[in-house]
Amino acid sequence: MRKKIIAGNWKMFKDLRETEDLVRGLTSRLTFDLKGNQVIICPPFTSLALASKLIEGKPVELGAQNMHPEDEGAFTGEVSPNMLKSVGCSYVILGHSERRQYFGETNESINKKAKKAIASGLTPIVCVGELLEEREKGITEQVVGTQVRGCLKDVPEAEVERLILAYEPVWAIGTGKTATPQQAQAVHQFIRKTLGQLYNWTVAEKVVIQYGGSVKPENAAELLKQPDIDGALVGGACLKPDSFVAIIQSCL
Ligand code: 13P
């Protein structure tokens, strides 16, 4: 059975003092057995070093929210995969809809970053998801299928199971409108079918597909019960230890 991976995307929240409070609040509550499931936090770049220290010896792993696809160079304001690794990251969120919307990221640029992340030993969490108008037009599968194929282009079969996919319907992000467990399951199943076509069923069965979009303690259990939902990418509700831990507990 696939393990569940619960990741918290802090977005552009929490300065250093707040980071310390949030990480300590989280680790002090994680005293129960995770039963093989995983917890990841993805703070802003400025908090990674501190968070990395605070989670030492705790059942929490570290991820970043973006990276540049080159090792180094004259790219003002950017951060490389090796820099992320050196600060203790094992994961990196790529292609979040906010990056697509506000920073011009495309399936092509996300694909480049995903391949570089894998080559650098980081696990990418590649985000896909349709806009409300796309869902209303009935083209969700077309949009998500194109995103999955584009973001995974030339990622070899041997490496694709090292990658995590996150289905985040854009209309459900930060809106309080969650996809119903059935709506989410249908798209997750479609993504797994797409992976089966791109690679094969053995590989498709291994890839972790997270759901993201207004995941809260009240709806997490129902979503995580779905056969193709293997975890959650949590925004707002990961910013408070109690709600994030309640979401983590709902997959046990
Ligand atoms: P919310 O949980 O705040 O809707 O955000 C979801 C998200 O974008 C996680 O990456």
PDB file of C-alpha atoms and ligand atoms in Angstrom:
ATOM      1  CA  MET A   1       0.000   0.000   0.000  1.00  0.00           C
ATOM      2  CA  ARG A   2       1.152   3.531  -0.738  1.00  0.00           C
ATOM      3  CA  LYS A   3       2.031   5.530   2.338  1.00  0.00           C
ATOM      4  CA  LYS A   4       0.345   8.860   2.906  1.00  0.00           C
ATOM      5  CA  ILE A   5       2.391  12.031   2.745  1.00  0.00           C
ATOM      6  CA  ILE A   6       1.035  15.155   4.410  1.00  0.00           C
ATOM      7  CA  ALA A   7       2.877  18.315   3.388  1.00  0.00           C
ATOM      8  CA  GLY A   8       2.375  21.842   4.651  1.00  0.00           C
ATOM      9  CA  ASN A   9       2.908  24.641   2.151  1.00  0.00           C
ATOM     10  CA  TRP A  10       3.500  27.712   4.287  1.00  0.00           C
ATOM     11  CA  LYS A  11       3.446  30.014   1.216  1.00  0.00           C
ATOM     12  CA  MET A  12       4.672  33.529   2.138  1.00  0.00           C
ATOM     13  CA  PHE A  13       3.827  33.287   5.817  1.00  0.00           C
ATOM     14  CA  LYS A  14       5.915  33.193   9.023  1.00  0.00           C
ATOM     15  CA  ASP A  15       9.020  35.182   9.896  1.00  0.00           C
ATOM     16  CA  LEU A  16      11.787  33.585  11.979  1.00  0.00           C
ATOM     17  CA  ARG A  17      10.144  34.021  15.358  1.00  0.00           C
ATOM     18  CA  GLU A  18       6.841  32.680  14.052  1.00  0.00           C
ATOM     19  CA  THR A  19       8.687  29.791  12.379  1.00  0.00           C
ATOM     20  CA  GLU A  20      10.162  28.766  15.698  1.00  0.00           C
ATOM     21  CA  ASP A  21       6.734  28.819  17.369  1.00  0.00           C
ATOM     22  CA  LEU A  22       5.076  26.850  14.570  1.00  0.00           C
ATOM     23  CA  VAL A  23       7.769  24.171  14.263  1.00  0.00           C
ATOM     24  CA  ARG A  24       8.046  23.705  18.031  1.00  0.00           C
ATOM     25  CA  GLY A  25       4.253  23.562  18.272  1.00  0.00           C
ATOM     26  CA  LEU A  26       4.163  20.906  15.578  1.00  0.00           C
ATOM     27  CA  THR A  27       7.004  18.697  16.807  1.00  0.00           C
ATOM     28  CA  SER A  28       5.809  18.796  20.413  1.00  0.00           C
ATOM     29  CA  ARG A  29       2.454  17.387  19.273  1.00  0.00           C
ATOM     30  CA  LEU A  30       3.897  14.701  16.982  1.00  0.00           C
ATOM     31  CA  THR A  31       4.404  12.199  19.770  1.00  0.00           C
ATOM     32  CA  PHE A  32       2.231   9.478  18.229  1.00  0.00           C
ATOM     33  CA  ASP A  33       3.228   6.725  15.812  1.00  0.00           C
ATOM     34  CA  LEU A  34       2.944   7.922  12.202  1.00  0.00           C
ATOM     35  CA  LYS A  35       2.683   4.291  11.077  1.00  0.00           C
ATOM     36  CA  GLY A  36       4.987   4.789   8.131  1.00  0.00           C
ATOM     37  CA  ASN A  37       3.250   7.915   6.876  1.00  0.00           C
ATOM     38  CA  GLN A  38       5.282  11.071   6.338  1.00  0.00           C
ATOM     39  CA  VAL A  39       5.088  14.721   7.324  1.00  0.00           C
ATOM     40  CA  ILE A  40       6.796  17.482   5.349  1.00  0.00           C
ATOM     41  CA  ILE A  41       6.903  21.213   6.028  1.00  0.00           C
ATOM     42  CA  CYS A  42       7.698  23.735   3.291  1.00  0.00           C
ATOM     43  CA  PRO A  43       8.484  27.112   4.887  1.00  0.00           C
ATOM     44  CA  PRO A  44       9.729  30.159   2.968  1.00  0.00           C
ATOM     45  CA  PHE A  45      13.427  30.170   1.991  1.00  0.00           C
ATOM     46  CA  THR A  46      14.321  32.488   4.876  1.00  0.00           C
ATOM     47  CA  SER A  47      13.032  29.996   7.455  1.00  0.00           C
ATOM     48  CA  LEU A  48      14.540  26.805   6.006  1.00  0.00           C
ATOM     49  CA  ALA A  49      17.799  26.823   8.012  1.00  0.00           C
ATOM     50  CA  LEU A  50      16.034  27.409  11.312  1.00  0.00           C
ATOM     51  CA  ALA A  51      13.299  24.869  10.558  1.00  0.00           C
ATOM     52  CA  SER A  52      15.943  22.322   9.555  1.00  0.00           C
ATOM     53  CA  LYS A  53      17.618  22.658  12.974  1.00  0.00           C
ATOM     54  CA  LEU A  54      14.337  22.484  14.865  1.00  0.00           C
ATOM     55  CA  ILE A  55      13.177  19.250  13.173  1.00  0.00           C
ATOM     56  CA  GLU A  56      16.436  17.368  13.814  1.00  0.00           C
ATOM     57  CA  GLY A  57      15.539  13.955  15.237  1.00  0.00           C
ATOM     58  CA  LYS A  58      11.815  14.610  14.748  1.00  0.00           C
ATOM     59  CA  PRO A  59       9.475  12.810  12.329  1.00  0.00           C
ATOM     60  CA  VAL A  60       9.268  15.823  10.021  1.00  0.00           C
ATOM     61  CA  GLU A  61      11.030  16.445   6.718  1.00  0.00           C
ATOM     62  CA  LEU A  62      11.818  19.683   4.964  1.00  0.00           C
ATOM     63  CA  GLY A  63      10.853  21.032   1.562  1.00  0.00           C
ATOM     64  CA  ALA A  64      11.140  24.326  -0.317  1.00  0.00           C
ATOM     65  CA  GLN A  65       8.442  26.039  -2.371  1.00  0.00           C
ATOM     66  CA  ASN A  66      10.417  26.626  -5.568  1.00  0.00           C
ATOM     67  CA  MET A  67      13.926  26.367  -7.045  1.00  0.00           C
ATOM     68  CA  HIS A  68      15.916  27.451 -10.086  1.00  0.00           C
ATOM     69  CA  PRO A  69      16.842  24.710 -12.573  1.00  0.00           C
ATOM     70  CA  GLU A  70      20.567  25.604 -12.727  1.00  0.00           C
ATOM     71  CA  ASP A  71      23.327  24.712 -10.267  1.00  0.00           C
ATOM     72  CA  GLU A  72      24.528  28.294  -9.889  1.00  0.00           C
ATOM     73  CA  GLY A  73      24.936  31.484 -11.846  1.00  0.00           C
ATOM     74  CA  ALA A  74      23.911  35.083 -12.331  1.00  0.00           C
ATOM     75  CA  PHE A  75      20.226  34.589 -11.509  1.00  0.00           C
ATOM     76  CA  THR A  76      19.452  37.323  -9.002  1.00  0.00           C
ATOM     77  CA  GLY A  77      16.875  36.314  -6.429  1.00  0.00           C
ATOM     78  CA  GLU A  78      16.928  32.617  -7.260  1.00  0.00           C
ATOM     79  CA  VAL A  79      17.916  29.555  -5.215  1.00  0.00           C
ATOM     80  CA  SER A  80      19.553  26.405  -6.601  1.00  0.00           C
ATOM     81  CA  PRO A  81      18.859  22.726  -5.853  1.00  0.00           C
ATOM     82  CA  ASN A  82      22.233  22.312  -4.103  1.00  0.00           C
ATOM     83  CA  MET A  83      21.515  25.293  -1.885  1.00  0.00           C
ATOM     84  CA  LEU A  84      18.239  23.683  -0.873  1.00  0.00           C
ATOM     85  CA  LYS A  85      19.967  20.396  -0.140  1.00  0.00           C
ATOM     86  CA  SER A  86      22.683  22.121   1.864  1.00  0.00           C
ATOM     87  CA  VAL A  87      20.060  23.658   4.134  1.00  0.00           C
ATOM     88  CA  GLY A  88      18.411  20.276   4.756  1.00  0.00           C
ATOM     89  CA  CYS A  89      15.651  20.079   2.127  1.00  0.00           C
ATOM     90  CA  SER A  90      14.675  16.723   0.659  1.00  0.00           C
ATOM     91  CA  TYR A  91      11.612  18.017  -1.201  1.00  0.00           C
ATOM     92  CA  VAL A  92      10.659  20.958  -3.377  1.00  0.00           C
ATOM     93  CA  ILE A  93       7.191  22.067  -4.465  1.00  0.00           C
ATOM     94  CA  LEU A  94       7.203  22.858  -8.190  1.00  0.00           C
ATOM     95  CA  GLY A  95       4.624  24.484 -10.423  1.00  0.00           C
ATOM     96  CA  HIS A  96       2.202  25.559  -7.734  1.00  0.00           C
ATOM     97  CA  SER A  97      -0.755  27.341  -9.346  1.00  0.00           C
ATOM     98  CA  GLU A  98       0.324  30.587  -7.661  1.00  0.00           C
ATOM     99  CA  ARG A  99       3.692  30.279  -9.425  1.00  0.00           C
ATOM    100  CA  ARG A 100       1.920  29.548 -12.695  1.00  0.00           C
ATOM    101  CA  GLN A 101      -0.448  32.492 -12.202  1.00  0.00           C
ATOM    102  CA  TYR A 102       1.862  35.192 -10.799  1.00  0.00           C
ATOM    103  CA  PHE A 103       5.337  34.151 -11.961  1.00  0.00           C
ATOM    104  CA  GLY A 104       4.694  32.856 -15.445  1.00  0.00           C
ATOM    105  CA  GLU A 105       5.625  29.227 -14.826  1.00  0.00           C
ATOM    106  CA  THR A 106       4.615  26.832 -17.573  1.00  0.00           C
ATOM    107  CA  ASN A 107       4.542  23.064 -17.997  1.00  0.00           C
ATOM    108  CA  GLU A 108       7.857  23.439 -19.885  1.00  0.00           C
ATOM    109  CA  SER A 109       9.641  25.388 -17.159  1.00  0.00           C
ATOM    110  CA  ILE A 110       8.212  23.116 -14.461  1.00  0.00           C
ATOM    111  CA  ASN A 111       9.404  20.072 -16.430  1.00  0.00           C
ATOM    112  CA  LYS A 112      12.920  21.494 -16.553  1.00  0.00           C
ATOM    113  CA  LYS A 113      12.890  22.097 -12.797  1.00  0.00           C
ATOM    114  CA  ALA A 114      11.428  18.659 -12.051  1.00  0.00           C
ATOM    115  CA  LYS A 115      14.173  16.891 -14.016  1.00  0.00           C
ATOM    116  CA  LYS A 116      16.837  18.991 -12.317  1.00  0.00           C
ATOM    117  CA  ALA A 117      15.359  18.359  -8.865  1.00  0.00           C
ATOM    118  CA  ILE A 118      15.415  14.590  -9.443  1.00  0.00           C
ATOM    119  CA  ALA A 119      18.966  14.712 -10.823  1.00  0.00           C
ATOM    120  CA  SER A 120      20.007  16.683  -7.742  1.00  0.00           C
ATOM    121  CA  GLY A 121      18.508  14.179  -5.315  1.00  0.00           C
ATOM    122  CA  LEU A 122      15.482  16.257  -4.339  1.00  0.00           C
ATOM    123  CA  THR A 123      11.943  14.885  -4.540  1.00  0.00           C
ATOM    124  CA  PRO A 124       9.760  17.275  -6.511  1.00  0.00           C
ATOM    125  CA  ILE A 125       6.123  17.767  -5.534  1.00  0.00           C
ATOM    126  CA  VAL A 126       4.705  18.717  -8.933  1.00  0.00           C
ATOM    127  CA  CYS A 127       1.396  20.591  -8.786  1.00  0.00           C
ATOM    128  CA  VAL A 128      -1.371  20.348 -11.369  1.00  0.00           C
ATOM    129  CA  GLY A 129      -4.995  21.484 -11.367  1.00  0.00           C
ATOM    130  CA  GLU A 130      -7.710  23.144 -13.406  1.00  0.00           C
ATOM    131  CA  LEU A 131      -9.245  26.632 -13.143  1.00  0.00           C
ATOM    132  CA  LEU A 132     -12.930  27.013 -12.285  1.00  0.00           C
ATOM    133  CA  GLU A 133     -13.790  28.015 -15.847  1.00  0.00           C
ATOM    134  CA  GLU A 134     -12.011  24.934 -17.167  1.00  0.00           C
ATOM    135  CA  ARG A 135     -14.012  22.676 -14.836  1.00  0.00           C
ATOM    136  CA  GLU A 136     -17.220  24.433 -15.878  1.00  0.00           C
ATOM    137  CA  LYS A 137     -16.345  23.910 -19.542  1.00  0.00           C
ATOM    138  CA  GLY A 138     -15.896  20.202 -18.853  1.00  0.00           C
ATOM    139  CA  ILE A 139     -12.221  20.169 -19.833  1.00  0.00           C
ATOM    140  CA  THR A 140     -10.673  19.243 -16.455  1.00  0.00           C
ATOM    141  CA  GLU A 141      -9.194  15.973 -17.721  1.00  0.00           C
ATOM    142  CA  GLN A 142      -7.817  17.619 -20.838  1.00  0.00           C
ATOM    143  CA  VAL A 143      -6.125  20.359 -18.802  1.00  0.00           C
ATOM    144  CA  VAL A 144      -4.782  18.086 -16.061  1.00  0.00           C
ATOM    145  CA  GLY A 145      -3.686  15.453 -18.591  1.00  0.00           C
ATOM    146  CA  THR A 146      -1.736  18.080 -20.541  1.00  0.00           C
ATOM    147  CA  GLN A 147      -0.119  19.351 -17.333  1.00  0.00           C
ATOM    148  CA  VAL A 148       0.906  15.855 -16.207  1.00  0.00           C
ATOM    149  CA  ARG A 149       2.338  14.943 -19.620  1.00  0.00           C
ATOM    150  CA  GLY A 150       4.102  18.304 -19.970  1.00  0.00           C
ATOM    151  CA  CYS A 151       5.590  18.354 -16.482  1.00  0.00           C
ATOM    152  CA  LEU A 152       6.812  14.739 -16.748  1.00  0.00           C
ATOM    153  CA  LYS A 153       8.185  14.954 -20.289  1.00  0.00           C
ATOM    154  CA  ASP A 154      11.389  12.888 -20.593  1.00  0.00           C
ATOM    155  CA  VAL A 155      11.319  11.844 -16.947  1.00  0.00           C
ATOM    156  CA  PRO A 156      12.418   8.205 -17.265  1.00  0.00           C
ATOM    157  CA  GLU A 157      10.382   5.353 -15.844  1.00  0.00           C
ATOM    158  CA  ALA A 158      13.052   4.536 -13.257  1.00  0.00           C
ATOM    159  CA  GLU A 159      12.757   8.033 -11.795  1.00  0.00           C
ATOM    160  CA  VAL A 160       9.080   8.843 -11.938  1.00  0.00           C
ATOM    161  CA  GLU A 161       8.229   7.008  -8.741  1.00  0.00           C
ATOM    162  CA  ARG A 162      10.626   9.365  -6.935  1.00  0.00           C
ATOM    163  CA  LEU A 163       8.307  12.209  -7.755  1.00  0.00           C
ATOM    164  CA  ILE A 164       5.122  13.268  -5.977  1.00  0.00           C
ATOM    165  CA  LEU A 165       2.174  14.756  -7.824  1.00  0.00           C
ATOM    166  CA  ALA A 166      -0.258  17.137  -6.156  1.00  0.00           C
ATOM    167  CA  TYR A 167      -3.706  17.679  -7.632  1.00  0.00           C
ATOM    168  CA  GLU A 168      -4.824  21.137  -6.579  1.00  0.00           C
ATOM    169  CA  PRO A 169      -7.968  22.400  -8.319  1.00  0.00           C
ATOM    170  CA  VAL A 170      -7.294  26.142  -8.500  1.00  0.00           C
ATOM    171  CA  TRP A 171     -10.884  26.991  -7.518  1.00  0.00           C
ATOM    172  CA  ALA A 172     -10.396  25.131  -4.231  1.00  0.00           C
ATOM    173  CA  ILE A 173      -7.192  26.893  -3.160  1.00  0.00           C
ATOM    174  CA  GLY A 174      -7.670  29.339  -0.306  1.00  0.00           C
ATOM    175  CA  THR A 175     -11.376  29.618  -1.093  1.00  0.00           C
ATOM    176  CA  GLY A 176     -12.793  27.256   1.514  1.00  0.00           C
ATOM    177  CA  LYS A 177     -14.404  25.364  -1.400  1.00  0.00           C
ATOM    178  CA  THR A 178     -13.017  21.844  -1.245  1.00  0.00           C
ATOM    179  CA  ALA A 179     -13.504  19.404  -4.067  1.00  0.00           C
ATOM    180  CA  THR A 180     -15.833  16.686  -2.833  1.00  0.00           C
ATOM    181  CA  PRO A 181     -14.037  13.413  -2.101  1.00  0.00           C
ATOM    182  CA  GLN A 182     -15.720  11.994  -5.236  1.00  0.00           C
ATOM    183  CA  GLN A 183     -14.619  14.900  -7.460  1.00  0.00           C
ATOM    184  CA  ALA A 184     -11.068  14.641  -6.158  1.00  0.00           C
ATOM    185  CA  GLN A 185     -10.954  10.843  -6.437  1.00  0.00           C
ATOM    186  CA  ALA A 186     -12.149  11.007 -10.053  1.00  0.00           C
ATOM    187  CA  VAL A 187      -9.270  13.306 -11.061  1.00  0.00           C
ATOM    188  CA  HIS A 188      -6.714  11.336  -9.009  1.00  0.00           C
ATOM    189  CA  GLN A 189      -7.839   8.154 -10.745  1.00  0.00           C
ATOM    190  CA  PHE A 190      -7.534   9.926 -14.087  1.00  0.00           C
ATOM    191  CA  ILE A 191      -3.982  11.076 -13.212  1.00  0.00           C
ATOM    192  CA  ARG A 192      -3.004   7.531 -12.262  1.00  0.00           C
ATOM    193  CA  LYS A 193      -4.480   6.251 -15.525  1.00  0.00           C
ATOM    194  CA  THR A 194      -2.434   8.873 -17.390  1.00  0.00           C
ATOM    195  CA  LEU A 195       0.715   7.663 -15.595  1.00  0.00           C
ATOM    196  CA  GLY A 196      -0.195   4.125 -16.608  1.00  0.00           C
ATOM    197  CA  GLN A 197      -0.386   5.220 -20.248  1.00  0.00           C
ATOM    198  CA  LEU A 198       2.833   7.238 -20.072  1.00  0.00           C
ATOM    199  CA  TYR A 199       4.772   4.495 -18.253  1.00  0.00           C
ATOM    200  CA  ASN A 200       3.068   1.326 -17.067  1.00  0.00           C
ATOM    201  CA  TRP A 201       0.653   0.264 -14.371  1.00  0.00           C
ATOM    202  CA  THR A 202       3.337  -0.908 -11.909  1.00  0.00           C
ATOM    203  CA  VAL A 203       4.871   2.559 -11.890  1.00  0.00           C
ATOM    204  CA  ALA A 204       1.482   4.305 -11.847  1.00  0.00           C
ATOM    205  CA  GLU A 205       0.507   2.347  -8.735  1.00  0.00           C
ATOM    206  CA  LYS A 206       3.613   3.535  -6.900  1.00  0.00           C
ATOM    207  CA  VAL A 207       3.357   7.287  -7.475  1.00  0.00           C
ATOM    208  CA  VAL A 208       2.049   9.301  -4.537  1.00  0.00           C
ATOM    209  CA  ILE A 209      -0.708  11.730  -5.592  1.00  0.00           C
ATOM    210  CA  GLN A 210      -1.613  14.337  -2.986  1.00  0.00           C
ATOM    211  CA  TYR A 211      -4.767  16.422  -2.929  1.00  0.00           C
ATOM    212  CA  GLY A 212      -4.601  20.134  -2.118  1.00  0.00           C
ATOM    213  CA  GLY A 213      -7.230  22.864  -1.850  1.00  0.00           C
ATOM    214  CA  SER A 214      -8.908  23.893   1.412  1.00  0.00           C
ATOM    215  CA  VAL A 215      -7.930  20.697   3.227  1.00  0.00           C
ATOM    216  CA  LYS A 216      -9.014  21.078   6.865  1.00  0.00           C
ATOM    217  CA  PRO A 217      -9.381  18.779   9.871  1.00  0.00           C
ATOM    218  CA  GLU A 218     -13.112  18.537   9.076  1.00  0.00           C
ATOM    219  CA  ASN A 219     -12.708  17.199   5.524  1.00  0.00           C
ATOM    220  CA  ALA A 220      -9.298  15.491   5.580  1.00  0.00           C
ATOM    221  CA  ALA A 221     -10.395  12.010   6.661  1.00  0.00           C
ATOM    222  CA  GLU A 222     -13.002  11.639   3.892  1.00  0.00           C
ATOM    223  CA  LEU A 223     -10.552  12.853   1.240  1.00  0.00           C
ATOM    224  CA  LEU A 224      -7.706  10.668   2.487  1.00  0.00           C
ATOM    225  CA  LYS A 225      -9.951   7.610   2.514  1.00  0.00           C
ATOM    226  CA  GLN A 226     -10.265   7.702  -1.283  1.00  0.00           C
ATOM    227  CA  PRO A 227      -8.265   4.932  -2.967  1.00  0.00           C
ATOM    228  CA  ASP A 228      -6.171   7.235  -5.188  1.00  0.00           C
ATOM    229  CA  ILE A 229      -5.631  10.080  -2.701  1.00  0.00           C
ATOM    230  CA  ASP A 230      -2.282   9.445  -1.062  1.00  0.00           C
ATOM    231  CA  GLY A 231      -1.861  12.517   1.061  1.00  0.00           C
ATOM    232  CA  ALA A 232      -2.516  16.199   1.264  1.00  0.00           C
ATOM    233  CA  LEU A 233      -0.785  19.435   0.352  1.00  0.00           C
ATOM    234  CA  VAL A 234      -2.126  21.804   2.967  1.00  0.00           C
ATOM    235  CA  GLY A 235      -2.040  25.600   2.805  1.00  0.00           C
ATOM    236  CA  GLY A 236      -3.913  27.677   5.383  1.00  0.00           C
ATOM    237  CA  ALA A 237      -4.546  24.829   7.825  1.00  0.00           C
ATOM    238  CA  CYS A 238      -0.821  24.018   8.153  1.00  0.00           C
ATOM    239  CA  LEU A 239      -0.114  27.398   9.743  1.00  0.00           C
ATOM    240  CA  LYS A 240      -1.547  26.314  13.103  1.00  0.00           C
ATOM    241  CA  PRO A 241      -0.077  23.262  14.862  1.00  0.00           C
ATOM    242  CA  ASP A 242      -3.444  21.975  16.075  1.00  0.00           C
ATOM    243  CA  SER A 243      -5.126  21.929  12.687  1.00  0.00           C
ATOM    244  CA  PHE A 244      -2.081  20.526  10.855  1.00  0.00           C
ATOM    245  CA  VAL A 245      -1.681  17.755  13.423  1.00  0.00           C
ATOM    246  CA  ALA A 246      -5.419  16.956  13.236  1.00  0.00           C
ATOM    247  CA  ILE A 247      -5.021  16.526   9.448  1.00  0.00           C
ATOM    248  CA  ILE A 248      -1.989  14.285   9.977  1.00  0.00           C
ATOM    249  CA  GLN A 249      -3.956  12.177  12.474  1.00  0.00           C
ATOM    250  CA  SER A 250      -6.812  11.752  10.068  1.00  0.00           C
ATOM    251  CA  CYS A 251      -4.684   9.558   7.789  1.00  0.00           C
ATOM    252  CA  LEU A 252      -3.746   7.091  10.522  1.00  0.00           C
TER     253      LEU A 252
HETATM  254  P1  13P B   1      -5.273  26.071   1.037  1.00  0.00           P
HETATM  255  O1  13P B   1      -5.171  24.804   1.855  1.00  0.00           O
HETATM  256  O2  13P B   1      -5.063  27.310   1.841  1.00  0.00           O
HETATM  257  O3  13P B   1      -6.502  26.079   0.196  1.00  0.00           O
HETATM  258  O4  13P B   1      -4.035  26.034   0.007  1.00  0.00           O
HETATM  259  C1  13P B   1      -3.796  24.888  -0.721  1.00  0.00           C
HETATM  260  C2  13P B   1      -2.484  25.008  -1.395  1.00  0.00           C
HETATM  261  O5  13P B   1      -2.330  25.827  -2.288  1.00  0.00           O
HETATM  262  C3  13P B   1      -1.399  24.131  -0.961  1.00  0.00           C
HETATM  263  O6  13P B   1      -0.325  24.179  -1.831  1.00  0.00           O
END
